[in-house]
Short mmCIF file of C-alpha atoms in Angstrom, two decimals:
data_model
loop_
_atom_site.label_atom_id
_atom_site.label_comp_id
_atom_site.label_asym_id
_atom_site.label_seq_id
_atom_site.Cartn_x
_atom_site.Cartn_y
_atom_site.Cartn_z
CA UNK C 1 119.25 74.14 58.29
CA UNK C 2 118.03 76.47 55.55
CA UNK C 3 116.04 79.35 57.06
CA UNK C 4 114.12 82.38 55.85
CA UNK C 5 114.91 84.40 58.98
CA UNK C 6 116.92 84.02 62.14
CA UNK C 7 113.84 84.81 64.22
CA UNK C 8 110.11 84.82 63.65
CA UNK C 9 108.04 86.76 66.20
CA UNK C 10 104.34 85.87 66.41
CA UNK C 11 102.34 88.86 67.66
CA UNK C 12 102.91 92.56 67.13
CA UNK C 13 101.96 94.14 70.45
CA UNK C 14 104.35 95.59 73.00
CA UNK C 15 106.04 92.26 73.71
CA UNK C 16 106.43 91.38 70.04
CA UNK C 17 107.82 94.77 69.11
CA UNK C 18 110.24 94.63 72.03
CA UNK C 19 111.36 91.11 71.07
CA UNK C 20 111.83 92.10 67.43
CA UNK C 21 113.76 95.23 68.36
CA UNK C 22 116.17 93.53 70.73
CA UNK C 23 116.79 90.57 68.43
CA UNK C 24 117.43 92.85 65.44
CA UNK C 25 119.62 95.14 67.53
CA UNK C 26 121.88 92.14 68.14
CA UNK C 27 122.11 91.50 64.40
CA UNK C 28 119.38 88.93 63.83
CA UNK C 29 117.14 88.98 60.78
CA UNK C 30 113.55 89.21 62.05
CA UNK C 31 110.07 88.63 60.64
CA UNK C 32 107.21 89.95 62.78
CA UNK C 33 103.86 88.28 62.01
CA UNK C 34 100.63 89.89 63.24
CA UNK C 35 97.07 88.58 62.80
CA UNK C 36 95.48 92.04 62.90
CA UNK C 37 95.80 94.67 60.21
CA UNK C 38 97.82 96.94 62.48
CA UNK C 39 100.49 96.61 65.15
CA UNK C 40 100.10 97.52 68.80
CA UNK C 41 97.89 94.96 70.54
CA UNK C 42 96.83 95.68 74.10
CA UNK C 43 99.79 98.01 74.66
CA UNK C 44 98.34 100.47 72.14
CA UNK C 45 95.02 100.45 74.03
CA UNK C 46 96.62 101.17 77.40
CA UNK C 47 97.01 104.49 79.19
CA UNK C 48 100.75 104.33 78.57
CA UNK C 49 101.71 103.70 82.19
CA UNK C 50 104.87 101.66 82.84
CA UNK C 51 105.44 100.18 86.30
CA UNK C 52 109.13 100.42 87.18
CA UNK C 53 111.47 101.00 90.13
CA UNK C 54 114.89 102.60 90.54
CA UNK C 55 114.50 104.74 87.44
CA UNK C 56 116.11 108.00 86.41
CA UNK C 57 112.63 109.56 86.27
CA UNK C 58 111.98 108.62 89.89
CA UNK C 59 115.33 110.08 90.88
CA UNK C 60 114.45 113.34 89.12
CA UNK C 61 111.21 113.40 91.11
CA UNK C 62 113.08 112.87 94.38
CA UNK C 63 111.62 109.37 94.85
CA UNK C 64 113.83 106.84 96.62
CA UNK C 65 113.21 103.36 95.27
CA UNK C 66 115.06 100.29 94.06
CA UNK C 67 114.64 97.16 91.99
CA UNK C 68 115.19 95.09 95.12
CA UNK C 69 112.30 96.83 96.90
CA UNK C 70 110.05 96.16 93.90
CA UNK C 71 111.12 92.51 93.84
CA UNK C 72 110.29 92.06 97.52
CA UNK C 73 106.94 93.75 96.96
CA UNK C 74 106.05 91.49 94.01
CA UNK C 75 106.98 88.36 95.89
CA UNK C 76 105.20 89.38 99.09
CA UNK C 77 101.96 90.38 97.33
CA UNK C 78 101.99 87.09 95.45
CA UNK C 79 102.89 85.07 98.56
CA UNK C 80 106.02 83.82 96.76
CA UNK C 81 103.86 81.91 94.29
CA UNK C 82 105.79 83.07 91.20
CA UNK C 83 109.29 82.24 90.01
CA UNK C 84 111.75 84.41 91.95
CA UNK C 85 114.19 84.65 89.02
CA UNK C 86 111.51 86.03 86.69
CA UNK C 87 110.22 88.47 89.31
CA UNK C 88 113.82 89.63 89.75
CA UNK C 89 114.21 90.17 86.00
CA UNK C 90 110.99 92.15 85.85
CA UNK C 91 112.09 94.33 88.75
CA UNK C 92 115.62 94.92 87.50
CA UNK C 93 114.58 95.75 83.94
CA UNK C 94 112.53 98.80 84.84
CA UNK C 95 115.33 101.36 84.79
CA UNK C 96 116.44 100.20 81.35
CA UNK C 97 112.88 100.11 79.95
CA UNK C 98 112.16 103.71 80.95
CA UNK C 99 115.49 104.97 79.58
CA UNK C 100 115.03 102.98 76.37
CA UNK C 101 111.50 104.31 75.76
CA UNK C 102 112.75 107.82 76.47
CA UNK C 103 115.52 107.40 73.90
CA UNK C 104 112.86 106.36 71.40
CA UNK C 105 111.05 109.66 71.95
CA UNK C 106 108.58 108.98 74.75
CA UNK C 107 108.23 111.47 77.61
CA UNK C 108 107.78 110.47 81.26
CA UNK C 109 107.53 113.72 83.25
CA UNK C 110 108.88 113.23 86.80
CA UNK C 111 105.91 115.07 88.28
CA UNK C 112 103.56 112.47 86.79
CA UNK C 113 105.11 109.42 88.47
CA UNK C 114 102.39 108.10 90.76
CA UNK C 115 101.50 105.25 93.08
CA UNK C 116 99.58 103.07 90.64
CA UNK C 117 98.96 100.15 92.96
CA UNK C 118 99.40 99.65 96.69
CA UNK C 119 102.49 99.74 98.85
CA UNK C 120 103.23 103.45 99.04
CA UNK C 121 105.88 103.68 96.30
CA UNK C 122 105.19 105.82 93.21
CA UNK C 123 106.17 103.48 90.35
CA UNK C 124 103.58 104.29 87.71
CA UNK C 125 105.45 106.18 84.96
CA UNK C 126 102.93 107.97 82.74
CA UNK C 127 103.88 108.47 79.10
CA UNK C 128 102.48 111.67 77.65
CA UNK C 129 101.57 109.95 74.41
CA UNK C 130 99.70 107.06 76.07
CA UNK C 131 100.11 103.46 74.96
CA UNK C 132 99.54 104.45 71.36
CA UNK C 133 102.54 106.77 71.51
CA UNK C 134 104.73 104.03 73.00
CA UNK C 135 103.70 101.65 70.23
CA UNK C 136 104.38 104.19 67.48
CA UNK C 137 107.89 104.75 68.81
CA UNK C 138 108.49 100.99 68.83
CA UNK C 139 107.16 100.60 65.28
CA UNK C 140 109.53 103.30 64.08
CA UNK C 141 112.43 101.69 65.93
CA UNK C 142 111.93 98.18 64.51
CA UNK C 143 111.48 99.62 61.06
CA UNK C 144 114.79 101.42 61.31
CA UNK C 145 116.45 98.10 62.19
CA UNK C 146 115.09 96.38 59.10
CA UNK C 147 112.51 94.16 60.79
CA UNK C 148 110.03 92.82 58.24
CA UNK C 149 106.33 92.85 59.15
CA UNK C 150 103.46 90.73 57.84
CA UNK C 151 100.05 92.08 58.86
CA UNK C 152 96.78 90.20 58.57
CA UNK C 153 98.68 86.93 58.90
CA UNK C 154 97.30 84.61 61.56
CA UNK C 155 99.59 81.72 62.45
CA UNK C 156 97.85 78.34 62.40
CA UNK C 157 100.72 76.04 63.30
CA UNK C 158 104.29 75.82 64.46
CA UNK C 159 106.64 73.78 62.29
CA UNK C 160 108.31 71.13 64.42
CA UNK C 161 111.07 68.78 63.28
CA UNK C 162 112.77 66.23 65.54
CA UNK C 163 111.30 67.95 68.59
CA UNK C 164 112.56 71.41 67.61
CA UNK C 165 110.41 74.37 66.53
CA UNK C 166 111.75 75.45 63.15
CA UNK C 167 109.14 77.87 61.84
CA UNK C 168 105.49 78.76 61.37
CA UNK C 169 102.56 78.19 59.03
CA UNK C 170 100.22 81.03 58.13
CA UNK C 171 97.61 80.24 55.54
CA UNK C 172 99.43 78.31 52.83
CA UNK C 173 102.80 79.89 53.61
CA UNK C 174 105.53 78.18 55.63
CA UNK C 175 108.40 80.25 57.01
CA UNK C 176 111.46 78.72 58.61
CA UNK C 177 113.72 80.18 61.27
CA UNK C 178 116.30 79.22 63.84
CA UNK C 179 113.78 80.20 66.53
CA UNK C 180 110.21 81.37 67.06
CA UNK C 181 109.08 83.82 69.76
CA UNK C 182 105.41 83.74 70.80
CA UNK C 183 104.10 87.14 71.95
CA UNK C 184 100.40 86.89 71.11
CA UNK C 185 99.02 88.35 74.35
CA UNK C 186 96.20 86.93 76.42
CA UNK C 187 92.96 85.06 75.74
CA UNK C 188 90.20 87.36 77.00
CA UNK C 189 88.31 87.32 73.68
CA UNK C 190 88.09 83.52 73.65
CA UNK C 191 85.21 82.37 75.92
CA UNK C 192 86.26 78.72 75.82
CA UNK C 193 89.76 79.59 77.00
CA UNK C 194 88.43 81.94 79.68
CA UNK C 195 86.29 79.08 80.98
CA UNK C 196 89.28 76.72 81.03
CA UNK C 197 92.06 79.03 82.22
CA UNK C 198 90.17 81.67 84.23
CA UNK C 199 87.08 80.05 85.80
CA UNK C 200 86.57 82.87 88.30
CA UNK C 201 86.07 85.27 85.41
CA UNK C 202 83.88 82.82 83.49
CA UNK C 203 81.60 82.49 86.52
CA UNK C 204 80.27 86.00 85.80
CA UNK C 205 78.67 84.74 82.59
CA UNK C 206 77.16 87.29 80.25
CA UNK C 207 78.21 90.23 82.45
CA UNK C 208 81.86 89.57 81.62
CA UNK C 209 83.50 92.27 79.51
CA UNK C 210 87.01 92.73 78.19
CA UNK C 211 89.55 95.52 78.00
CA UNK C 212 90.65 93.80 74.80
CA UNK C 213 87.42 94.25 72.86
CA UNK C 214 89.22 96.46 70.35
CA UNK C 215 92.04 93.93 70.02
CA UNK C 216 90.07 91.16 68.26
CA UNK C 217 92.89 88.63 68.01
CA UNK C 218 93.46 88.47 71.75
CA UNK C 219 92.27 84.90 71.41
CA UNK C 220 94.95 82.84 73.12
CA UNK C 221 96.47 81.70 69.82
CA UNK C 222 99.99 81.58 71.22
CA UNK C 223 98.95 79.47 74.19
CA UNK C 224 97.25 76.97 71.88
CA UNK C 225 100.27 76.89 69.56
CA UNK C 226 102.55 76.31 72.51
CA UNK C 227 100.32 73.58 73.94
CA UNK C 228 100.40 71.65 70.67
CA UNK C 229 104.19 71.78 70.84
CA UNK C 230 104.08 70.37 74.37
CA UNK C 231 104.31 73.57 76.41
CA UNK C 232 103.33 73.63 80.05
CA UNK C 233 100.44 75.91 81.03
CA UNK C 234 100.63 77.63 84.40
CA UNK C 235 98.96 80.47 86.33
CA UNK C 236 95.46 79.05 85.90
CA UNK C 237 92.67 81.19 87.41
CA UNK C 238 94.97 84.16 87.92
CA UNK C 239 94.37 87.60 86.46
CA UNK C 240 92.92 91.03 87.08
CA UNK C 241 89.17 91.62 87.11
CA UNK C 242 88.09 95.17 87.90
CA UNK C 243 84.72 96.35 89.24
CA UNK C 244 82.07 97.74 86.95
CA UNK C 245 78.32 98.44 86.99
CA UNK C 246 78.31 97.15 83.38
CA UNK C 247 76.13 99.94 82.04
CA UNK C 248 78.31 100.88 79.09
CA UNK C 249 81.21 99.29 77.18
CA UNK C 250 83.66 101.77 78.70
CA UNK C 251 86.19 100.43 81.19
CA UNK C 252 84.90 101.46 84.62
CA UNK C 253 87.74 100.02 86.67
CA UNK C 254 87.36 101.61 90.11
CA UNK C 255 84.75 101.68 92.81
CA UNK C 256 83.01 105.06 93.23
CA UNK C 257 85.10 106.58 96.02
CA UNK C 258 82.42 109.16 96.79
CA UNK C 259 79.80 106.50 97.69
CA UNK C 260 79.48 103.90 100.42
CA UNK C 261 80.06 100.36 99.16
CA UNK C 262 78.53 97.37 100.93
CA UNK C 263 78.15 93.66 100.22
CA UNK C 264 74.86 91.76 100.03
CA UNK C 265 74.91 91.50 103.84
CA UNK C 266 74.73 95.29 103.98
CA UNK C 267 78.24 95.68 105.43
CA UNK C 268 81.19 97.74 104.29
CA UNK C 269 84.15 95.55 103.40
CA UNK C 270 86.58 97.82 101.58
CA UNK C 271 88.07 101.28 101.44
CA UNK C 272 86.03 102.70 98.58
CA UNK C 273 89.00 104.49 97.04
CA UNK C 274 91.17 101.36 97.09
CA UNK C 275 93.36 100.84 94.04
CA UNK C 276 91.82 98.92 91.19
CA UNK C 277 94.84 96.63 91.57
CA UNK C 278 93.21 95.12 94.66
CA UNK C 279 89.49 95.93 94.80
CA UNK C 280 88.31 93.42 92.20
CA UNK C 281 89.75 90.55 94.22
CA UNK C 282 87.89 91.74 97.33
CA UNK C 283 84.61 92.12 95.46
CA UNK C 284 84.87 88.55 94.19
CA UNK C 285 85.30 87.33 97.77
CA UNK C 286 81.92 88.76 98.79
CA UNK C 287 78.65 86.77 98.88
CA UNK C 288 77.56 86.05 95.31
CA UNK C 289 80.62 87.99 94.08
CA UNK C 290 78.80 91.32 94.09
CA UNK C 291 78.50 94.54 96.02
CA UNK C 292 76.49 97.77 95.93
CA UNK C 293 77.28 101.48 95.80
CA UNK C 294 74.88 103.33 98.09
CA UNK C 295 74.33 107.10 97.80
CA UNK C 296 71.66 109.78 97.94
CA UNK C 297 70.30 112.43 95.57
CA UNK C 298 72.74 115.27 96.44
CA UNK C 299 75.72 112.93 95.96
CA UNK C 300 74.38 111.82 92.58
CA UNK C 301 73.91 115.38 91.38
CA UNK C 302 77.35 116.58 92.45
CA UNK C 303 79.69 113.58 92.31
CA UNK C 304 78.33 112.34 88.97
CA UNK C 305 78.25 115.70 87.21
CA UNK C 306 80.08 115.61 83.88
CA UNK C 307 83.02 117.67 85.15
CA UNK C 308 83.42 115.41 88.20
CA UNK C 309 83.97 112.10 86.42
CA UNK C 310 86.81 110.36 88.20
CA UNK C 311 90.11 109.81 86.37
CA UNK C 312 93.29 108.08 87.52
CA UNK C 313 95.79 108.75 84.73
CA UNK C 314 96.40 111.75 82.52
CA UNK C 315 95.35 109.74 79.46
CA UNK C 316 92.32 108.28 81.21
CA UNK C 317 89.06 109.45 79.56
CA UNK C 318 87.09 108.69 82.72
CA UNK C 319 84.13 106.38 83.03
CA UNK C 320 80.85 107.36 81.42
CA UNK C 321 79.06 104.79 83.58
CA UNK C 322 78.99 107.13 86.57
CA UNK C 323 77.51 110.20 84.88
CA UNK C 324 74.16 111.60 86.10
CA UNK C 325 72.42 111.01 82.77
CA UNK C 326 73.59 107.39 82.63
CA UNK C 327 72.52 106.64 86.21
CA UNK C 328 69.06 108.12 85.60
CA UNK C 329 68.72 106.13 82.39
CA UNK C 330 69.58 102.95 84.29
CA UNK C 331 67.00 103.86 86.95
CA UNK C 332 64.38 103.98 84.20
CA UNK C 333 65.55 100.56 82.98
CA UNK C 334 65.33 99.13 86.49
CA UNK C 335 69.02 98.31 86.78
CA UNK C 336 69.68 101.02 89.38
CA UNK C 337 67.41 100.66 92.38
CA UNK C 338 65.90 103.75 93.96
CA UNK C 339 63.72 104.26 97.05
CA UNK C 340 62.62 106.95 99.48
CA UNK C 341 63.92 105.06 102.52
CA UNK C 342 67.00 102.95 103.21
CA UNK C 343 64.82 100.04 104.34
CA UNK C 344 62.88 100.06 101.08
CA UNK C 345 66.11 100.41 99.09
CA UNK C 346 67.50 97.33 100.83
CA UNK C 347 64.36 95.36 99.99
CA UNK C 348 64.45 96.34 96.33
CA UNK C 349 68.16 95.58 96.06
CA UNK C 350 68.13 92.28 97.97
CA UNK C 351 70.45 93.65 100.68
CA UNK C 352 70.09 92.82 104.38
CA UNK C 353 67.88 95.73 105.61
CA UNK C 354 69.00 95.83 109.24
CA UNK C 355 72.68 95.82 108.42
CA UNK C 356 72.28 98.37 105.65
CA UNK C 357 70.51 100.82 107.95
CA UNK C 358 73.23 100.32 110.58
CA UNK C 359 75.96 100.79 107.96
CA UNK C 360 74.38 104.01 106.69
CA UNK C 361 74.03 105.32 110.24
CA UNK C 362 77.70 104.54 110.99
CA UNK C 363 78.85 105.96 107.65
CA UNK C 364 77.04 109.24 108.31
CA UNK C 365 78.73 109.47 111.72
CA UNK C 366 82.11 109.12 110.02
CA UNK C 367 81.20 111.75 107.44
CA UNK C 368 80.12 114.16 110.18
CA UNK C 369 83.40 113.76 112.05
CA UNK C 370 85.35 114.13 108.79
CA UNK C 371 87.39 110.98 109.28
CA UNK C 372 86.81 107.39 108.24
CA UNK C 373 88.27 105.68 111.27
CA UNK C 374 86.88 102.31 110.14
CA UNK C 375 88.41 102.02 106.65
CA UNK C 376 90.52 105.20 106.44
CA UNK C 377 89.03 106.33 103.15
CA UNK C 378 90.25 109.74 102.07
CA UNK C 379 88.01 110.86 99.20
CA UNK C 380 88.09 114.27 97.60
CA UNK C 381 84.81 114.91 99.38
CA UNK C 382 82.66 112.95 101.84
CA UNK C 383 78.98 112.69 101.00
CA UNK C 384 76.51 111.68 103.71
CA UNK C 385 73.56 109.45 102.85
CA UNK C 386 70.61 111.40 104.25
CA UNK C 387 68.51 113.06 101.54
CA UNK C 388 66.26 110.82 99.48
CA UNK C 389 65.69 109.38 97.07
CA UNK C 390 68.42 106.84 97.79
CA UNK C 391 70.22 104.76 95.17
CA UNK C 392 71.84 101.32 94.98
CA UNK C 393 74.05 100.33 92.04
CA UNK C 394 75.08 96.69 91.82
CA UNK C 395 78.77 96.25 91.01
CA UNK C 396 80.67 93.13 90.08
CA UNK C 397 84.32 92.59 89.19
CA UNK C 398 83.53 91.61 85.63
CA UNK C 399 85.96 93.57 83.44
CA UNK C 400 88.98 91.54 82.33
CA UNK C 401 92.11 93.68 82.27
CA UNK C 402 95.02 91.27 82.57
CA UNK C 403 95.21 87.51 81.90
CA UNK C 404 97.85 85.79 84.03
CA UNK C 405 97.56 82.18 82.78
CA UNK C 406 99.68 80.94 79.93
CA UNK C 407 103.00 79.47 78.86
CA UNK C 408 105.84 78.72 81.24
CA UNK C 409 109.36 79.95 80.46
CA UNK C 410 112.75 79.53 82.08
CA UNK C 411 115.08 82.34 83.15
CA UNK C 412 116.09 83.05 79.53
CA UNK C 413 112.69 83.03 77.88
CA UNK C 414 112.67 79.44 76.57
CA UNK C 415 109.24 77.82 76.59
CA UNK C 416 109.18 74.76 78.85
CA UNK C 417 107.24 71.52 78.71
CA UNK C 418 105.38 69.79 81.53
CA UNK C 419 108.55 68.12 82.76
CA UNK C 420 110.48 71.38 83.03
CA UNK C 421 112.48 70.79 79.88
CA UNK C 422 113.14 73.45 77.27
CA UNK C 423 111.29 73.09 73.95
CA UNK C 424 114.14 73.76 71.49
CA UNK C 425 113.62 76.73 69.22
CA UNK C 426 110.60 78.13 71.09
CA UNK C 427 110.58 81.30 73.19
CA UNK C 428 107.82 83.53 74.59
CA UNK C 429 107.20 86.87 76.27
CA UNK C 430 104.43 89.17 77.47
CA UNK C 431 100.86 88.36 78.47
CA UNK C 432 101.02 84.97 76.76
CA UNK C 433 103.04 83.89 79.81
CA UNK C 434 101.54 82.37 82.93
CA UNK C 435 104.57 82.56 85.21
CA UNK C 436 105.40 86.26 85.61
CA UNK C 437 102.40 88.22 86.95
CA UNK C 438 101.13 85.76 89.54
CA UNK C 439 98.03 85.70 91.72
CA UNK C 440 97.80 89.43 92.27
CA UNK C 441 98.09 92.38 89.90
CA UNK C 442 100.66 94.59 91.55
CA UNK C 443 99.82 97.95 90.01
CA UNK C 444 98.90 99.97 86.95
CA UNK C 445 101.53 99.69 84.23
CA UNK C 446 102.82 96.24 85.18
CA UNK C 447 101.22 94.76 82.05
CA UNK C 448 103.20 97.06 79.76
CA UNK C 449 106.36 96.51 81.82
CA UNK C 450 105.83 92.74 81.63
CA UNK C 451 105.41 92.88 77.84
CA UNK C 452 108.47 95.02 77.18
CA UNK C 453 110.69 93.21 79.69
CA UNK C 454 110.03 89.64 78.63
CA UNK C 455 109.88 90.56 74.97
CA UNK C 456 113.38 91.97 75.45
CA UNK C 457 114.51 88.84 77.29
CA UNK C 458 113.29 86.53 74.54
CA UNK C 459 114.68 88.69 71.73
CA UNK C 460 118.13 88.93 73.25
CA UNK C 461 118.24 85.24 74.16
CA UNK C 462 117.29 84.20 70.65
CA UNK C 463 119.90 86.45 69.08
CA UNK C 464 122.59 85.26 71.47
CA UNK C 465 121.80 81.61 70.88
CA UNK C 466 120.87 81.65 67.18
CA UNK C 467 123.36 84.03 65.60
CA UNK C 468 126.23 81.57 66.09
CA UNK C 469 124.05 78.94 64.41
CA UNK C 470 123.48 81.21 61.43
CA UNK C 471 127.15 82.02 61.12
CA UNK C 472 128.08 78.32 61.25
CA UNK C 473 125.52 77.51 58.57
CA UNK C 474 126.97 80.24 56.34
#
């Protein structure tokens, strides 16, 4: 078969760059096609955290961990609902990914490795240059290997002959290759696909926002391309929604740890400083999928002061939604409820008044004794709820951070059809997959790790399987 390239990679985010790098490193000729006018995708927008276990950086920090422990954690958190072989690959790749990114010029200081999810193991490796820095190092690396890049080129179709994917169509241009790798990311900017593949998110209607707003082609193109070629779609209604008051377009992805959070029944249901990896799921399990942050005037003035805005990562700008000026502006607009008594606040906020008063009374007892023996919250500072006016901010888990529905692959990155058969010539990696991240987001940085790991898997598999084909054709 006459081809233009050994490999065509659709999508130039972290997964696509990783796929292109590892295919080219093995000697394949690679064309990387990106719909946007720049490379990077969601990886460039991230805080640059990579979730990994058993790494040299952890060892330098004195942290004992292993790929096997991470694998068991992933499987347990997801109730063994994801493919064990892929979870194993994701776990075992971490040490290589961190060393590889370090070789490309990224810095992961040992003192910045942190617990970025739940489970007690610090696995969140923070890159000093954020996600943008990681992407720039990858761009430089693929350029040095001779990978060709076509920007502003949205792929409309896969070329299929005799059941095999043999290339792509973009505009009026057809390109042929021994194999195609789909790495187009998720579908959060496509409302129709959110409704179909993530109904829990779609249920929030107009309040729904997306981490991918600045990545306009996060439209599910790769999933649609794969479907037309017969690919199986899996992981439906899985993903990460994080809590937000939805005041501003910034990503407010944690509950306010300094406040008391209750559901519509007026009852606490969560440790307010719980990781964003888990709290969105709990919020969505509450009546009407909403909750409320309850606090008083002194807490507002101190905890929401500009220099107190909560940050998780070193590259995290913090959320503007919880600043004093923003809260007061939302009071004026009627979105934040305020009252001189807890009973009146409950009435104005549509919260059970008896339970809210009891919850406030109990919460103040815990604050006075300096220990939250009910939920074991350990905030930087406890604030009682005693001095009016009192405030209630409605919060819903409406910010889409990670889409977990998409294409199914086998252990080597081949896209599979509904009968579990490989679609010849078609591979995939990254957030376009629906079989690697599962029901529960395991921790900050797993999205970047997923992209780089399965991009690598697809790139290396394609090179291993297609280079002999090229040599035979020559």
